[in-house]
Coordinates of C-alpha atoms and ligand atoms in Angstrom, one line a residue:
X13 CA 3.4 51.0 52.2
X14 CA 0.4 51.7 54.3
X15 CA 0.7 54.6 56.8
X16 CA -2.1 53.3 59.1
X17 CA -3.8 49.9 59.7
X18 CA -6.9 49.2 61.8
X19 CA -6.7 45.9 63.7
X20 CA -10.2 44.4 63.8
X21 CA -9.6 42.0 66.6
X22 CA -8.7 41.6 70.2
X23 CA -6.4 39.6 72.5
X24 CA -3.2 37.9 71.5
X25 CA -3.7 38.1 67.7
X26 CA -4.4 41.8 67.8
X27 CA -1.1 42.3 69.6
X28 CA 0.7 40.0 67.1
X29 CA -0.6 42.1 64.2
X30 CA 0.3 45.4 66.0
X31 CA 3.9 44.2 66.5
X32 CA 4.2 43.4 62.7
X33 CA 2.8 46.9 61.9
X34 CA 5.2 48.6 64.3
X35 CA 8.2 46.9 62.8
X36 CA 7.1 48.1 59.3
X37 CA 6.7 51.7 60.6
X38 CA 2.9 51.5 60.2
X39 CA 0.6 53.3 62.7
X40 CA -2.1 51.1 64.3
X41 CA -5.7 51.6 65.3
X42 CA -7.1 49.2 67.9
X43 CA -10.8 48.6 68.4
X44 CA -12.6 47.6 71.5
X45 CA -16.0 46.7 72.8
X46 CA -17.4 48.1 76.1
X47 CA -16.0 45.3 78.3
X48 CA -12.6 45.4 76.5
X49 CA -11.9 49.1 77.4
X50 CA -9.1 47.8 79.7
X51 CA -7.9 45.0 77.5
X52 CA -4.2 44.4 76.9
X53 CA -4.2 44.7 73.1
X54 CA -5.0 48.4 73.3
X55 CA -1.7 49.0 75.0
X56 CA 0.1 48.0 71.8
X57 CA -1.9 50.4 69.5
X58 CA -1.2 54.0 68.6
X59 CA -5.0 54.8 68.8
X60 CA -8.0 53.0 70.1
X61 CA -11.6 53.4 69.1
X62 CA -14.8 52.0 70.6
X63 CA -16.9 49.9 68.2
X64 CA -19.9 48.8 70.3
X65 CA -21.3 46.9 73.2
X66 CA -19.7 43.8 74.6
X67 CA -21.7 41.2 72.6
X68 CA -19.6 40.1 69.6
X69 CA -22.5 41.0 67.2
X70 CA -22.4 44.6 68.4
X71 CA -18.7 45.0 68.2
X72 CA -16.1 42.6 66.6
X73 CA -18.7 41.3 64.2
X74 CA -20.2 44.7 63.5
X75 CA -19.2 45.4 59.9
X76 CA -20.6 48.9 59.8
X77 CA -19.0 50.0 63.0
X78 CA -15.6 48.7 62.0
X79 CA -15.7 50.3 58.6
X80 CA -16.8 53.6 60.2
X81 CA -13.9 53.4 62.7
X82 CA -11.5 52.8 59.8
X83 CA -12.8 55.9 57.9
X84 CA -12.9 58.1 61.0
X85 CA -9.2 57.2 61.8
X86 CA -8.1 57.5 58.2
X87 CA -6.9 53.9 58.2
X88 CA -5.9 52.6 54.8
X89 CA -6.2 48.9 55.5
X90 CA -7.9 46.5 58.0
X91 CA -6.3 43.3 59.4
X92 CA -9.0 41.0 60.6
X93 CA -6.8 38.5 62.6
X94 CA -8.6 35.1 63.0
X95 CA -12.2 34.4 63.9
X96 CA -14.8 37.1 63.9
X97 CA -14.8 38.7 60.4
X98 CA -11.6 37.1 59.1
X99 CA -13.2 34.9 56.5
X100 CA -16.4 36.9 55.9
X101 CA -16.7 37.7 52.2
X102 CA -19.3 40.3 52.9
X103 CA -16.9 42.1 55.2
X104 CA -14.1 41.9 52.6
X105 CA -16.6 43.3 50.0
X106 CA -17.6 46.1 52.4
X107 CA -13.9 47.0 52.8
X108 CA -13.4 47.0 49.0
X109 CA -16.5 49.2 48.5
X110 CA -15.3 51.7 51.1
X111 CA -11.9 51.9 49.5
X112 CA -10.1 50.1 52.3
X113 CA -7.7 47.2 51.8
X114 CA -8.8 44.0 53.5
X115 CA -5.6 42.2 54.5
X116 CA -6.6 38.8 53.2
X117 CA -7.9 37.2 50.0
X118 CA -10.3 39.2 47.9
X119 CA -14.1 38.7 48.4
X120 CA -14.5 36.4 45.4
X121 CA -11.8 34.1 46.5
X122 CA -13.2 34.1 50.1
X123 CA -16.7 33.2 48.8
X124 CA -15.3 30.3 46.8
X125 CA -13.2 28.7 49.5
X126 CA -16.1 29.0 51.9
X127 CA -18.3 26.6 49.8
X128 CA -17.0 23.1 50.3
X129 CA -18.9 21.4 47.5
X130 CA -17.7 23.9 45.0
X131 CA -14.1 23.8 46.3
X132 CA -14.1 19.9 46.1
X133 CA -15.1 20.1 42.5
X134 CA -12.5 22.7 41.7
X135 CA -9.7 20.9 43.5
X136 CA -10.6 17.5 41.9
X137 CA -10.0 19.1 38.5
X138 CA -6.5 20.0 39.5
X139 CA -5.7 16.4 40.2
X140 CA -5.5 16.8 44.0
X141 CA -7.1 13.9 45.8
X142 CA -10.5 14.6 47.5
X143 CA -12.3 12.2 49.8
X144 CA -14.6 10.0 47.7
X145 CA -18.3 11.1 47.9
X146 CA -20.8 13.5 46.4
X147 CA -19.8 16.4 44.3
X148 CA -23.2 18.1 44.5
X149 CA -25.4 19.1 47.4
X150 CA -28.6 17.1 47.4
X151 CA -32.0 16.8 49.1
X152 CA -32.8 13.5 47.4
X153 CA -32.5 10.5 49.8
X154 CA -32.0 8.1 46.8
X155 CA -28.9 10.1 45.7
X156 CA -27.4 9.8 49.2
X157 CA -28.1 6.1 49.3
X158 CA -26.5 5.5 45.9
X159 CA -23.4 7.5 46.8
X160 CA -23.1 5.8 50.2
X161 CA -23.3 2.4 48.5
X162 CA -20.7 3.4 46.0
X163 CA -18.1 4.6 48.6
X164 CA -19.1 2.1 51.3
X165 CA -20.2 2.7 54.9
X166 CA -19.3 4.3 57.2
X167 CA -20.0 7.7 55.5
X168 CA -20.2 11.2 56.9
X169 CA -22.8 13.9 56.2
X170 CA -21.3 17.4 56.1
X171 CA -22.6 20.9 55.7
X172 CA -21.5 22.5 52.5
X173 CA -21.1 26.0 54.0
X174 CA -20.0 24.7 57.3
X175 CA -16.9 24.2 59.4
X176 CA -15.8 23.2 62.8
X177 CA -17.6 19.9 62.7
X178 CA -21.1 21.5 62.9
X179 CA -23.7 19.7 60.8
X180 CA -21.5 16.6 60.6
X181 CA -23.0 13.2 61.2
X182 CA -21.2 9.9 61.0
X183 CA -23.5 7.2 59.4
X184 CA -22.7 3.5 59.9
X185 CA -25.5 1.9 57.8
X186 CA -28.3 2.7 55.4
X187 CA -31.0 2.6 58.2
X188 CA -29.4 5.7 59.9
X189 CA -29.0 7.6 56.7
X190 CA -32.3 9.5 56.4
X191 CA -32.4 10.7 60.0
X192 CA -28.8 11.8 59.9
X193 CA -29.3 13.8 56.8
X194 CA -32.3 15.6 58.5
X195 CA -30.2 16.2 61.6
X196 CA -27.3 17.5 59.6
X197 CA -29.6 19.9 57.6
X198 CA -31.2 21.3 60.8
X199 CA -27.8 21.9 62.4
X200 CA -26.4 23.4 59.3
X201 CA -29.3 25.8 58.9
X202 CA -29.1 27.1 62.5
X203 CA -25.3 27.4 62.4
X204 CA -24.7 28.7 58.9
X205 CA -28.1 29.9 57.7
X206 CA -27.8 27.3 54.8
X207 CA -29.1 23.7 55.1
X208 CA -27.1 22.3 52.2
X209 CA -25.4 18.9 53.1
X210 CA -23.5 16.3 51.1
X211 CA -21.9 12.9 51.8
X212 CA -18.3 11.6 51.9
X213 CA -16.7 8.3 52.8
X214 CA -15.8 8.4 56.5
X215 CA -12.1 8.2 57.2
X216 CA -11.4 6.3 60.5
X217 CA -8.8 7.8 62.8
X218 CA -7.3 10.4 60.4
X219 CA -4.6 12.8 61.1
X220 CA -5.2 16.5 60.4
X221 CA -2.3 18.0 58.6
X222 CA -2.3 21.5 57.0
X223 CA 0.1 23.4 54.8
X224 CA 0.8 27.0 55.0
X225 CA 0.9 28.9 51.8
X226 CA 1.5 32.5 50.6
X227 CA 0.6 34.0 47.3
X228 CA 1.1 37.6 46.1
X229 CA -0.8 39.6 43.4
X230 CA 1.8 38.6 40.8
X231 CA 1.1 34.9 40.9
X232 CA 4.1 34.0 43.1
X233 CA 3.2 31.1 45.3
X234 CA 5.2 29.3 48.0
X235 CA 4.3 26.8 50.7
X236 CA 5.9 26.9 54.1
X237 CA 5.5 23.2 54.9
X238 CA 3.0 21.6 57.3
X239 CA 1.5 21.8 60.7
X240 CA 0.3 18.6 62.5
X241 CA -3.0 19.6 64.2
X242 CA -4.4 16.2 65.2
X243 CA -4.6 17.0 69.0
X244 CA -8.1 18.5 69.1
X245 CA -11.1 18.5 71.4
X246 CA -14.5 19.1 70.0
X247 CA -12.9 20.5 66.8
X248 CA -10.8 22.9 68.9
X249 CA -7.1 22.4 68.3
X250 CA -5.1 22.3 71.6
X251 CA -1.5 21.4 70.6
X252 CA 0.1 21.8 67.2
X253 CA 3.6 20.8 66.0
X254 CA 5.8 21.0 63.0
X255 CA 7.3 19.0 61.3
X256 CA 4.6 16.4 61.5
X257 CA 5.9 13.0 62.8
X258 CA 3.7 11.3 60.2
X259 CA 5.3 12.7 57.0
X260 CA 8.5 11.7 55.2
X261 CA 10.2 13.9 52.7
X262 CA 8.6 12.3 49.7
X263 CA 5.0 12.7 51.0
X264 CA 5.8 16.2 52.3
X265 CA 6.9 17.4 48.8
X266 CA 3.7 15.9 47.3
X267 CA 1.4 17.5 49.7
X268 CA 3.2 20.8 49.5
X269 CA 2.9 20.8 45.7
X270 CA -0.8 19.9 46.0
X271 CA -1.4 22.8 48.5
X272 CA 0.2 25.2 46.0
X273 CA -1.9 24.0 43.2
X274 CA -5.1 24.5 45.3
X275 CA -4.1 28.1 46.2
X276 CA -3.2 29.0 42.6
X277 CA -6.8 28.7 41.6
X278 CA -9.5 31.5 42.0
X279 CA -7.0 34.3 42.2
X280 CA -6.4 33.7 45.8
X281 CA -3.8 36.0 47.5
X282 CA -2.4 36.5 51.0
X283 CA -1.7 33.8 53.5
X284 CA -3.8 30.7 53.4
X285 CA -3.9 27.2 54.8
X286 CA -4.7 24.1 52.9
X287 CA -6.1 21.4 55.2
X288 CA -5.7 17.7 54.5
X289 CA -6.8 14.4 56.2
X290 CA -4.2 11.7 56.2
X291 CA -5.5 8.1 56.6
X292 CA -3.9 5.2 58.2
X293 CA -2.3 4.1 54.9
X294 CA -0.9 7.6 54.5
X295 CA -3.2 8.6 51.7
X296 CA -3.9 12.3 51.8
X297 CA -7.1 14.1 50.9
X298 CA -7.9 17.8 50.5
X299 CA -10.3 18.9 53.2
X300 CA -10.7 22.7 52.9
X301 CA -8.9 26.1 52.7
X302 CA -8.6 28.4 55.7
X303 CA -8.4 31.9 54.3
X304 CA -6.8 33.6 57.3
X305 CA -3.8 33.8 59.5
X306 CA -4.3 30.9 61.8
X307 CA -3.9 30.6 65.6
X308 CA -1.1 28.1 65.1
X309 CA 0.9 30.2 62.6
X310 CA 3.9 30.8 65.0
X311 CA 5.2 27.2 64.8
X312 CA 5.7 27.8 61.0
X313 CA 7.4 31.0 61.8
X314 CA 9.7 29.3 64.2
X315 CA 10.9 26.6 61.8
X316 CA 11.0 28.6 58.6
X317 CA 12.1 32.0 59.9
X318 CA 9.4 33.7 57.8
X319 CA 7.2 36.4 59.5
X320 CA 3.8 35.4 58.1
X321 CA 1.9 38.5 59.3
X322 CA 4.5 40.8 57.8
X323 CA 4.2 38.9 54.6
X324 CA 0.4 39.4 54.7
X325 CA 0.9 43.1 55.0
X326 CA 3.5 43.3 52.3
X327 CA 1.4 41.3 49.9
X328 CA -1.7 43.4 50.6
X329 CA 0.2 46.6 50.0
X330 CA 1.0 45.3 46.5
X331 CA 4.6 44.3 46.9
X332 CA 5.9 41.3 45.0
X333 CA 7.0 38.5 47.3
X334 CA 10.7 38.3 47.7
X335 CA 10.7 34.7 48.9
X336 CA 11.4 31.7 46.6
X337 CA 10.3 28.2 47.3
X338 CA 14.0 27.0 47.3
X339 CA 14.7 29.4 50.2
X340 CA 12.2 27.9 52.4
X341 CA 13.2 25.0 54.7
X342 CA 12.2 23.5 58.0
X343 CA 14.9 23.9 60.7
X344 CA 14.4 22.2 64.0
X345 CA 11.0 21.5 65.6
X346 CA 8.3 23.7 67.1
X347 CA 5.3 23.0 69.3
X348 CA 2.5 25.3 70.3
X349 CA 0.2 24.9 73.3
X350 CA -2.9 27.0 73.6
X351 CA -3.7 28.4 77.0
X352 CA -7.4 28.6 77.7
X353 CA -9.4 30.0 80.7
X354 CA -11.4 26.9 81.2
X355 CA -11.9 24.1 83.8
X356 CA -10.7 20.7 82.6
X357 CA -12.4 19.1 85.6
X358 CA -15.8 20.6 84.7
X359 CA -16.2 19.6 81.1
X360 CA -13.8 22.4 80.0
X361 CA -16.3 25.1 80.8
X362 CA -15.0 28.6 80.2
X363 CA -13.6 30.1 83.5
X364 CA -13.6 33.9 83.2
X365 CA -12.5 36.0 86.1
X366 CA -9.7 38.1 87.5
X367 CA -6.1 37.2 87.0
X368 CA -4.6 37.8 90.5
X369 CA -1.1 36.7 89.7
X370 CA 0.7 36.2 86.4
X371 CA 4.2 34.9 85.7
X372 CA 4.9 33.9 82.1
X373 CA 7.8 31.8 81.0
X374 CA 10.7 32.9 78.8
X375 CA 14.1 31.5 77.8
X376 CA 15.9 30.2 74.7
X377 CA 13.5 29.0 72.1
X378 CA 10.4 30.1 74.1
X379 CA 7.8 32.4 72.5
X380 CA 4.7 33.5 74.4
X381 CA 2.0 35.2 72.4
X382 CA -0.1 36.5 75.2
X383 CA -3.2 38.8 75.5
X384 CA -3.4 39.0 79.3
X385 CA -2.0 40.9 82.3
X386 CA -2.1 40.6 86.0
X387 CA -5.1 42.3 87.5
X388 CA -7.2 42.0 84.3
X389 CA -10.7 40.5 84.4
X390 CA -11.0 37.8 81.6
X391 CA -14.5 38.6 80.2
X392 CA -17.0 35.9 79.5
X393 CA -18.1 37.2 76.1
X394 CA -15.5 35.8 73.8
X395 CA -13.4 32.8 73.0
X396 CA -11.5 31.9 76.3
X397 CA -8.0 31.7 74.7
X398 CA -5.6 33.6 76.9
X399 CA -2.3 33.1 75.2
X400 CA -0.1 30.6 73.2
X401 CA 3.1 29.1 74.4
X402 CA 5.4 28.1 71.6
X403 CA 8.7 26.3 72.0
X404 CA 11.4 25.7 69.4
X405 CA 14.4 23.3 69.6
X406 CA 16.7 21.4 67.3
X407 CA 14.8 18.1 67.7
X408 CA 11.3 17.0 68.5
X409 CA 12.3 15.4 71.7
X410 CA 14.0 18.6 73.0
X411 CA 11.1 20.8 72.0
X412 CA 8.7 18.5 74.0
X413 CA 11.0 18.9 77.0
X414 CA 11.3 22.6 76.5
X415 CA 7.6 23.3 76.1
X416 CA 6.8 21.1 79.1
X417 CA 9.2 22.9 81.4
X418 CA 7.9 26.3 80.2
X419 CA 4.3 25.2 81.0
X420 CA 5.4 24.4 84.6
X421 CA 6.8 27.9 84.8
X422 CA 3.5 29.4 83.5
X423 CA 1.7 30.6 86.6
X424 CA -1.8 32.1 86.2
X425 CA -3.7 32.5 89.5
X426 CA -7.3 33.5 90.2
X427 CA -8.9 31.6 87.3
X428 CA -8.7 28.0 86.1
X429 CA -6.7 27.2 83.0
X430 CA -5.8 24.1 81.0
X431 CA -2.0 24.4 81.7
X432 CA -1.8 21.2 83.8
X433 CA -3.9 19.4 81.2
X434 CA -1.6 20.4 78.4
X435 CA 1.4 18.9 80.2
X436 CA -0.5 15.7 80.8
X437 CA -1.1 15.4 77.0
X438 CA 2.6 16.0 76.3
X439 CA 3.5 13.3 78.8
X440 CA 1.4 10.5 77.2
X441 CA 3.2 7.7 75.3
X442 CA 1.3 8.4 72.2
X443 CA 2.3 12.0 72.1
X444 CA 6.0 11.3 72.9
X445 CA 6.0 8.6 70.2
X446 CA 4.3 11.0 67.7
X447 CA 1.8 8.3 67.2
X448 CA -1.6 10.0 67.4
X449 CA -4.7 11.0 65.4
X450 CA -7.7 13.2 65.6
X451 CA -9.5 11.0 68.2
X452 CA -6.5 11.1 70.6
X453 CA -8.2 13.2 73.2
X454 CA -11.4 10.9 73.3
X455 CA -9.3 7.7 73.4
X456 CA -7.1 9.0 76.2
X457 CA -9.8 10.7 78.3
X458 CA -9.1 8.6 81.4
X459 CA -5.3 9.1 81.4
X460 CA -5.7 12.8 80.9
X461 CA -8.2 13.2 83.8
X462 CA -6.6 15.3 86.5
X463 CA -4.9 13.4 89.3
X464 CA -6.9 13.9 92.5
X465 CA -5.4 15.7 95.5
X466 CA -3.6 18.5 93.6
X467 CA -3.6 21.7 95.7
X468 CA -5.6 24.2 93.6
X469 CA -3.5 27.3 94.1
X470 CA -5.4 29.3 91.6
X471 CA -8.7 28.9 93.4
X472 CA -7.0 29.4 96.8
X473 CA -5.7 32.7 95.5
X474 CA -9.1 33.7 94.4
X475 CA -10.7 32.8 97.7
X476 CA -8.0 34.7 99.7
X477 CA -8.5 37.7 97.4
X478 CA -12.3 37.7 98.3
X479 CA -11.5 37.2 102.0
X480 CA -9.1 40.2 101.9
X481 CA -11.9 42.4 100.5
X482 CA -14.2 41.3 103.3
X483 CA -11.7 42.2 105.9
X484 CA -11.1 45.4 104.1
X485 CA -7.3 45.4 104.7
X486 CA -5.9 48.8 103.9
X487 CA -2.1 48.6 104.1
X488 CA -0.3 49.4 100.9
X489 CA 0.9 45.9 100.3
X490 CA -2.5 44.3 100.9
X491 CA -4.1 46.5 98.2
X492 CA -1.8 45.0 95.6
X493 CA -2.9 41.7 94.2
X494 CA -0.3 39.4 95.6
X495 CA -1.7 36.1 96.7
X496 CA 1.7 34.6 97.3
X497 CA 2.1 36.9 100.4
X498 CA -1.1 35.3 101.8
X499 CA -0.3 31.8 100.9
X500 CA 3.3 31.7 102.1
X501 CA 6.6 31.1 100.6
X502 CA 6.8 30.5 96.8
X503 CA 9.2 27.6 97.2
X504 CA 6.7 25.7 99.5
X505 CA 3.9 26.2 97.1
X506 CA 5.9 25.3 94.1
X507 CA 6.8 21.9 95.6
X508 CA 3.2 21.2 96.5
X509 CA 1.9 22.0 93.0
X510 CA 4.4 20.2 90.9
X511 CA 5.1 17.0 92.9
Ligands
MV4_627 C1 -13.9 14.0 58.2 C2 -13.4 13.0 59.0 C3 -13.5 11.7 58.6 N1 -13.9 11.5 57.3 N2 -14.2 13.7 56.9 C4 -13.7 17.6 61.3 C5 -13.7 19.1 61.1 C6 -14.0 19.3 59.7 N3 -13.3 20.4 59.1 C7 -13.7 18.0 59.0 N4 -13.6 17.0 60.1 C8 -13.5 15.7 59.8 N5 -13.9 15.3 58.5 C9 -14.2 12.5 56.5 N6 -14.6 12.2 55.3 C10 -13.1 13.3 60.3 C11 -13.1 14.7 60.7 C12 -12.8 14.9 62.1 C13 -13.7 14.5 63.1 C14 -14.9 13.9 62.8 C15 -15.8 13.5 63.8 C16 -15.4 13.7 65.1 C17 -14.2 14.3 65.4 C18 -13.4 14.7 64.4 C19 -12.2 15.3 64.8 C20 -11.3 15.7 63.8 C21 -11.6 15.5 62.4

């Protein structure tokens, strides 16, 4: 087993990885940018090393600085978390060349799954359904026209090297085709440095369902069932749950087997996610492979009891997987809500700033993967995710109630967050009935808009904190960040906020 691992990330996922290392008796090296010198993840690490200025390109995306930090600290392996360099095949190769173990798939497998047109071709050969469309990139308008006629409008233009919806264009008729291809190419070039686009049949109102898989270096593959990730806004997932309300056991088995078949190609190892779209008639289609531990991995851990990050580390260290498919089952139901520093009333603009008061929920079946603390200044340089609240219960209904009560107990003052917005999603009829798809947020925009007249305690706390500075109060209690003292009794505030 490794003696020391460098965690090339920040925030809640860096802490999640550090915990897994600690439990395996592995020392950890944390990394930080200039602004992150006081960030929470460093408190969970045995050592911390500065890797560059605050801008992501100078630090968490800086391959040379991270490899240097690993060498300097005599780390044997690097865990990339999610985002940043997690799926960067150049980074994986740089690790391989430096004699460091990249905790993830090897660089060849990474390069393959990053290319959508190639992976579509590969997957189709395995007999796994792909969305009808082109199996080559093309620059020839005539080829696009022919393909669109064949699959029927509407169609969608996609970037081959892309992800996250960038470079995508929905095309409803042949007249729009040429300009949509050009727009897709421009966007793909600026986002991914590669203008290759192709065309697929557009699936209306699909669900996004993904399967978690693990594969070791000895060819042992298991899947750990699905995650329903259809609650998204601008291609950012907000709430995920498992099991999916849309699958029955028969379909679940079929999709799980398909996911394993996908991951068994291209000598893929480590944890991976196979994404599918599910159409209204419950046909499923392969979408892409995510070659990383995902933000939403905890819901799988809650229902299967498998520690996915520990498995990643064991697999990377060359151990044979001790889990068999027959041992894996789904028990109960889990829901994750992502807590962001953003303003739902101002187009979800990031809302960095100082956390003046923090009280996080706990209790049976509650898990909080958090990267924040009271008094910390949320920096503006990175993704505004603060933490994840995950709830497990025996049934779907009880886990909705559990996560909803826990959200009401989640108090973050000084900055704006999406906590109230998350509870409004959970309280819609569509969500409660489990009857939703990827356009849920757009279609329910009105109902989800904040009700007017809510007392904004977070902002009030921030204002009072500034006032206090102006008055330069100097008593011991006033120096501590405690907005409740200024606002009044907790009970009075609580009634005003929640009712
Ligand atoms: C699609 C699709 C419908 N038909 N592909 C979005 C992210 C990327 N990984 C794949 N995505 C989609 N691919 C076909 N053939 C619908 C989505 C999709 C989506 C598309 C437009 C606007 C919002 C969307 C939200 C979720 C999924």
